[in-house]
mmCIF file of C-alpha atoms in Angstrom:
data_model
loop_
_atom_site.group_PDB
_atom_site.id
_atom_site.type_symbol
_atom_site.label_atom_id
_atom_site.label_comp_id
_atom_site.label_asym_id
_atom_site.label_seq_id
_atom_site.Cartn_x
_atom_site.Cartn_y
_atom_site.Cartn_z
ATOM 1 C CA GLN L 3 139.540 -36.151 -39.250
ATOM 2 C CA VAL L 4 142.640 -36.955 -41.001
ATOM 3 C CA GLN L 5 143.961 -36.259 -43.827
ATOM 4 C CA LEU L 6 146.895 -36.835 -46.222
ATOM 5 C CA VAL L 7 147.515 -34.365 -49.046
ATOM 6 C CA GLN L 8 150.634 -35.356 -51.435
ATOM 7 C CA SER L 9 151.955 -33.071 -53.565
ATOM 8 C CA GLY L 10 151.279 -32.851 -57.086
ATOM 9 C CA ALA L 11 151.631 -34.784 -60.641
ATOM 10 C CA GLU L 12 155.317 -34.569 -61.693
ATOM 11 C CA VAL L 13 157.008 -35.966 -65.203
ATOM 12 C CA LYS L 14 160.781 -37.028 -65.197
ATOM 13 C CA LYS L 15 163.700 -38.267 -67.428
ATOM 14 C CA PRO L 16 164.368 -41.347 -66.911
ATOM 15 C CA GLY L 17 167.801 -41.503 -64.436
ATOM 16 C CA ALA L 18 165.806 -38.953 -62.313
ATOM 17 C CA SER L 19 165.072 -38.332 -59.298
ATOM 18 C CA VAL L 20 161.446 -37.781 -57.915
ATOM 19 C CA LYS L 21 160.466 -37.125 -54.410
ATOM 20 C CA VAL L 22 156.988 -37.222 -53.071
ATOM 21 C CA SER L 23 155.564 -35.150 -49.738
ATOM 22 C CA CYS L 24 152.594 -36.223 -47.812
ATOM 23 C CA LYS L 25 151.417 -33.771 -45.237
ATOM 24 C CA ALA L 26 149.610 -35.151 -42.473
ATOM 25 C CA SER L 27 146.945 -33.173 -39.950
ATOM 26 C CA GLY L 28 143.952 -34.275 -37.699
ATOM 27 C CA TYR L 29 146.266 -36.848 -35.200
ATOM 28 C CA SER L 30 149.269 -37.172 -33.571
ATOM 29 C CA PHE L 31 151.547 -37.694 -36.507
ATOM 30 C CA SER L 32 154.678 -39.286 -34.350
ATOM 31 C CA GLY L 33 152.017 -41.792 -33.611
ATOM 32 C CA PHE L 34 151.891 -43.774 -37.059
ATOM 33 C CA HIS L 35 154.214 -45.699 -39.501
ATOM 34 C CA MET L 36 153.206 -43.727 -42.706
ATOM 35 C CA HIS L 37 153.738 -46.316 -45.759
ATOM 36 C CA TRP L 38 154.166 -46.105 -49.064
ATOM 37 C CA VAL L 39 152.396 -47.750 -51.879
ATOM 38 C CA ARG L 40 152.570 -47.270 -55.754
ATOM 39 C CA GLN L 41 150.206 -48.476 -58.930
ATOM 40 C CA ALA L 42 151.422 -48.747 -62.442
ATOM 41 C CA PRO L 43 148.882 -47.933 -65.263
ATOM 42 C CA GLY L 44 146.215 -50.480 -65.100
ATOM 43 C CA GLN L 45 148.256 -52.709 -62.018
ATOM 44 C CA GLY L 46 147.542 -53.911 -58.635
ATOM 45 C CA LEU L 47 148.819 -52.593 -55.439
ATOM 46 C CA GLU L 48 152.619 -52.078 -54.588
ATOM 47 C CA TRP L 49 154.605 -51.701 -51.272
ATOM 48 C CA MET L 50 157.538 -49.850 -51.131
ATOM 49 C CA GLY L 51 158.012 -49.743 -47.742
ATOM 50 C CA ARG L 52 156.674 -47.766 -44.295
ATOM 51 C CA ILE L 53 158.551 -44.987 -42.214
ATOM 52 C CA ASN L 54 158.097 -45.077 -37.985
ATOM 53 C CA PRO L 55 157.934 -40.930 -38.044
ATOM 54 C CA SER L 56 158.715 -41.176 -34.190
ATOM 55 C CA SER L 57 162.526 -42.628 -34.403
ATOM 56 C CA GLY L 58 162.772 -42.214 -38.449
ATOM 57 C CA GLY L 59 162.948 -45.727 -38.280
ATOM 58 C CA THR L 60 162.770 -47.205 -41.931
ATOM 59 C CA ASP L 61 161.456 -51.183 -44.011
ATOM 60 C CA TYR L 62 161.790 -50.855 -47.232
ATOM 61 C CA ALA L 63 161.095 -53.641 -49.954
ATOM 62 C CA GLN L 64 163.829 -55.182 -51.145
ATOM 63 C CA LYS L 65 163.005 -54.236 -54.985
ATOM 64 C CA PHE L 66 163.242 -50.961 -54.021
ATOM 65 C CA GLN L 67 166.297 -50.508 -51.651
ATOM 66 C CA GLY L 68 168.998 -48.444 -52.427
ATOM 67 C CA ARG L 69 166.400 -46.469 -54.435
ATOM 68 C CA VAL L 70 164.800 -45.840 -52.494
ATOM 69 C CA THR L 71 164.718 -42.837 -49.552
ATOM 70 C CA MET L 72 161.682 -42.716 -47.135
ATOM 71 C CA THR L 73 162.084 -39.401 -44.128
ATOM 72 C CA SER L 74 159.899 -37.558 -42.352
ATOM 73 C CA ASP L 75 160.217 -34.464 -40.632
ATOM 74 C CA THR L 76 157.617 -33.810 -37.465
ATOM 75 C CA SER L 77 157.903 -29.875 -37.216
ATOM 76 C CA ILE L 78 155.520 -29.855 -40.507
ATOM 77 C CA SER L 79 153.548 -33.739 -40.339
ATOM 78 C CA THR L 80 154.811 -34.112 -43.329
ATOM 79 C CA ALA L 81 156.222 -37.736 -44.695
ATOM 80 C CA TYR L 82 158.449 -37.932 -47.758
ATOM 81 C CA MET L 83 159.639 -40.999 -50.256
ATOM 82 C CA GLU L 84 162.226 -39.718 -52.790
ATOM 83 C CA LEU L 85 162.991 -42.516 -55.538
ATOM 84 C CA SER L 86 166.260 -42.177 -57.438
ATOM 85 C CA ARG L 87 167.794 -43.658 -60.421
ATOM 86 C CA LEU L 88 164.019 -43.686 -62.254
ATOM 87 C CA THR L 89 163.205 -46.153 -65.679
ATOM 88 C CA SER L 90 159.484 -45.895 -67.425
ATOM 89 C CA ASP L 91 158.722 -49.035 -65.223
ATOM 90 C CA ASP L 92 158.125 -45.907 -62.169
ATOM 91 C CA THR L 93 155.417 -44.703 -63.748
ATOM 92 C CA ALA L 94 152.766 -45.252 -61.266
ATOM 93 C CA VAL L 95 150.932 -42.873 -58.876
ATOM 94 C CA TYR L 96 151.949 -43.555 -55.499
ATOM 95 C CA TYR L 97 149.941 -43.053 -52.401
ATOM 96 C CA CYS L 98 151.140 -42.364 -48.944
ATOM 97 C CA ALA L 99 148.709 -44.596 -46.257
ATOM 98 C CA ARG L 100 147.858 -44.433 -42.813
ATOM 99 C CA VAL L 101 148.172 -47.555 -40.247
ATOM 100 C CA GLY L 102 145.222 -47.656 -38.128
ATOM 101 C CA GLY L 103 145.183 -47.843 -34.841
ATOM 102 C CA GLY L 104 145.386 -51.320 -33.630
ATOM 103 C CA GLY L 105 147.372 -53.453 -36.696
ATOM 104 C CA THR L 106 148.911 -52.654 -39.824
ATOM 105 C CA TYR L 107 146.318 -51.744 -42.201
ATOM 106 C CA TYR L 108 145.151 -48.388 -43.936
ATOM 107 C CA PRO L 109 142.061 -47.007 -42.775
ATOM 108 C CA HIS L 110 143.396 -43.272 -44.364
ATOM 109 C CA TRP L 111 144.882 -42.667 -47.791
ATOM 110 C CA GLY L 112 146.714 -39.981 -49.409
ATOM 111 C CA GLN L 113 145.005 -38.759 -52.865
ATOM 112 C CA GLY L 114 147.961 -40.058 -54.742
ATOM 113 C CA MET L 115 150.380 -38.573 -57.020
ATOM 114 C CA LEU L 116 151.410 -39.776 -60.496
ATOM 115 C CA VAL L 117 155.186 -40.190 -61.435
ATOM 116 C CA SER L 118 155.039 -39.873 -65.153
ATOM 117 C CA VAL L 119 158.714 -41.393 -66.369
ATOM 118 C CA SER L 120 159.888 -40.369 -70.191
ATOM 119 C CA SER L 121 162.020 -38.952 -72.587
ATOM 120 C CA ASP K 23 157.751 -62.458 -49.592
ATOM 121 C CA ILE K 24 154.382 -63.847 -49.243
ATOM 122 C CA GLN K 25 152.644 -64.538 -52.358
ATOM 123 C CA MET K 26 148.705 -63.254 -52.041
ATOM 124 C CA THR K 27 146.523 -65.167 -54.834
ATOM 125 C CA GLN K 28 142.897 -63.911 -55.390
ATOM 126 C CA SER K 29 140.173 -65.651 -57.435
ATOM 127 C CA PRO K 30 138.351 -64.648 -59.526
ATOM 128 C CA SER K 31 140.352 -62.049 -61.203
ATOM 129 C CA SER K 32 137.632 -60.495 -62.718
ATOM 130 C CA LEU K 33 133.775 -61.385 -62.315
ATOM 131 C CA SER K 34 130.355 -60.347 -63.952
ATOM 132 C CA ALA K 35 127.348 -59.849 -61.579
ATOM 133 C CA SER K 36 124.185 -58.216 -60.996
ATOM 134 C CA VAL K 37 122.865 -56.376 -58.263
ATOM 135 C CA GLY K 38 121.135 -58.202 -55.475
ATOM 136 C CA ASP K 39 124.149 -60.920 -56.029
ATOM 137 C CA ARG K 40 125.795 -62.615 -53.102
ATOM 138 C CA LEU K 41 129.097 -62.281 -54.584
ATOM 139 C CA THR K 42 132.337 -64.146 -52.691
ATOM 140 C CA ILE K 43 135.886 -63.495 -53.897
ATOM 141 C CA THR K 44 138.367 -65.627 -52.612
ATOM 142 C CA CYS K 45 142.338 -65.248 -51.117
ATOM 143 C CA ARG K 46 144.632 -67.278 -50.468
ATOM 144 C CA ALA K 47 148.224 -66.899 -48.920
ATOM 145 C CA SER K 48 151.335 -68.561 -49.986
ATOM 146 C CA GLN K 49 151.716 -70.098 -46.162
ATOM 147 C CA SER K 50 149.986 -68.824 -43.024
ATOM 148 C CA ILE K 51 149.095 -65.679 -41.734
ATOM 149 C CA SER K 52 147.151 -66.042 -39.024
ATOM 150 C CA ASN K 53 144.585 -63.713 -39.472
ATOM 151 C CA TYR K 54 146.945 -60.318 -40.837
ATOM 152 C CA LEU K 55 144.645 -59.850 -43.955
ATOM 153 C CA ASN K 56 142.708 -56.661 -45.006
ATOM 154 C CA TRP K 57 140.287 -55.968 -47.993
ATOM 155 C CA TYR K 58 140.575 -52.801 -50.031
ATOM 156 C CA GLN K 59 138.124 -52.201 -52.544
ATOM 157 C CA GLN K 60 139.027 -49.283 -55.060
ATOM 158 C CA LYS K 61 137.017 -47.267 -58.226
ATOM 159 C CA PRO K 62 139.092 -46.212 -61.304
ATOM 160 C CA GLY K 63 141.502 -43.039 -60.169
ATOM 161 C CA LYS K 64 140.728 -43.033 -56.577
ATOM 162 C CA ALA K 65 143.112 -44.429 -53.240
ATOM 163 C CA PRO K 66 141.798 -47.530 -52.165
ATOM 164 C CA LYS K 67 139.399 -47.903 -49.293
ATOM 165 C CA LEU K 68 139.841 -50.495 -46.669
ATOM 166 C CA LEU K 69 136.637 -52.907 -46.101
ATOM 167 C CA ILE K 70 137.593 -55.140 -43.247
ATOM 168 C CA TYR K 71 140.650 -55.362 -41.822
ATOM 169 C CA VAL K 72 142.541 -58.561 -39.099
ATOM 170 C CA ALA K 73 139.607 -61.083 -41.576
ATOM 171 C CA SER K 74 136.446 -60.719 -40.069
ATOM 172 C CA SER K 75 137.172 -56.944 -38.764
ATOM 173 C CA LEU K 76 134.100 -54.431 -40.211
ATOM 174 C CA GLN K 77 135.564 -50.900 -40.610
ATOM 175 C CA THR K 78 134.133 -48.175 -39.221
ATOM 176 C CA GLY K 79 131.556 -46.924 -42.240
ATOM 177 C CA VAL K 80 131.785 -49.901 -44.184
ATOM 178 C CA PRO K 81 128.151 -51.031 -45.190
ATOM 179 C CA SER K 82 127.559 -54.283 -43.204
ATOM 180 C CA ARG K 83 126.656 -56.317 -46.402
ATOM 181 C CA PHE K 84 130.408 -56.698 -46.957
ATOM 182 C CA SER K 85 132.004 -59.548 -44.424
ATOM 183 C CA GLY K 86 135.522 -61.115 -44.211
ATOM 184 C CA SER K 87 136.586 -64.607 -43.095
ATOM 185 C CA GLY K 88 139.399 -67.087 -42.350
ATOM 186 C CA SER K 89 142.216 -67.733 -41.214
ATOM 187 C CA GLY K 90 145.997 -68.901 -41.653
ATOM 188 C CA THR K 91 146.087 -69.296 -45.626
ATOM 189 C CA ASP K 92 142.341 -69.305 -46.644
ATOM 190 C CA PHE K 93 140.687 -66.266 -46.892
ATOM 191 C CA THR K 94 136.905 -65.213 -48.112
ATOM 192 C CA LEU K 95 134.758 -61.095 -48.816
ATOM 193 C CA THR K 96 131.843 -61.644 -49.238
ATOM 194 C CA ILE K 97 129.085 -59.442 -50.719
ATOM 195 C CA SER K 98 125.778 -60.392 -49.333
ATOM 196 C CA SER K 99 123.761 -58.460 -51.753
ATOM 197 C CA LEU K 100 125.645 -56.644 -54.367
ATOM 198 C CA GLN K 101 124.468 -52.445 -54.808
ATOM 199 C CA PRO K 102 125.626 -50.480 -57.951
ATOM 200 C CA GLU K 103 127.968 -48.763 -55.714
ATOM 201 C CA ASP K 104 129.980 -51.841 -55.594
ATOM 202 C CA PHE K 105 131.408 -52.511 -58.951
ATOM 203 C CA ALA K 106 135.158 -52.233 -58.427
ATOM 204 C CA THR K 107 138.218 -54.102 -58.097
ATOM 205 C CA TYR K 108 138.868 -55.406 -54.558
ATOM 206 C CA TYR K 109 142.340 -56.674 -53.314
ATOM 207 C CA CYS K 110 143.502 -58.144 -50.159
ATOM 208 C CA GLN K 111 146.541 -57.483 -48.772
ATOM 209 C CA GLN K 112 148.663 -59.690 -45.939
ATOM 210 C CA SER K 113 150.366 -57.957 -43.374
ATOM 211 C CA TYR K 114 151.473 -60.408 -41.115
ATOM 212 C CA SER K 115 155.140 -60.094 -42.570
ATOM 213 C CA THR K 116 157.267 -57.409 -44.615
ATOM 214 C CA PRO K 117 157.444 -56.889 -47.148
ATOM 215 C CA LEU K 118 153.685 -56.382 -47.272
ATOM 216 C CA THR K 119 152.002 -57.649 -49.556
ATOM 217 C CA PHE K 120 148.798 -57.783 -52.339
ATOM 218 C CA GLY K 121 146.986 -59.945 -54.547
ATOM 219 C CA GLN K 122 146.682 -58.969 -57.875
ATOM 220 C CA GLY K 123 143.128 -58.036 -57.461
ATOM 221 C CA THR K 124 139.459 -58.535 -58.504
ATOM 222 C CA LYS K 125 137.389 -56.756 -61.116
ATOM 223 C CA VAL K 126 133.705 -56.709 -60.202
ATOM 224 C CA GLU K 127 131.579 -55.941 -63.447
ATOM 225 C CA ILE K 128 127.864 -55.285 -64.157
ATOM 226 C CA LYS K 129 126.551 -58.182 -65.996
#
């Protein structure tokens, strides 16, 4: 079965960077886009961007342009999302989500990773 | 960016009630509309995709309808495990956007 396992929670100082990993199993990693969604405490869901693991092509939300980098390593079926110049507003749970077979919806999610930004 | 507006933002309901949540897009998105359920501390769960297709394993009491700009999620008979927050999402164009959520609480 499809599984997405994310790295553990991290605490970062303002101005630092964080790199979140998402290890996939149970399917052909290169065959499906991976998206990243975040959720600030008590808030809604926010789309950050996506990566095509096969080509490495990315599409980022304008809000994160210049601060976010999404990559993938097909040899270990792992996607990464790195966010730089962190502020307290970046405190959130970060999810990876794999698209479905027939379109851009998310039947499969990672368990989420809490990133706390505090001085 | 396409804005997604859900209503209501919250509601109280009883087990057995019929529930309808609406989602309106700021422009036409055809049928590129998905619904998710989220419980505290958990990742969202896909319920409905492309407006009306029921995700495998999701109970048939959940249904979705609509096209263009107006969509609805209906729960025909609310069960105890349905108390959660529900989000719509448009997948018509990037940036993909979500509604603000509808929290369903026990009356």
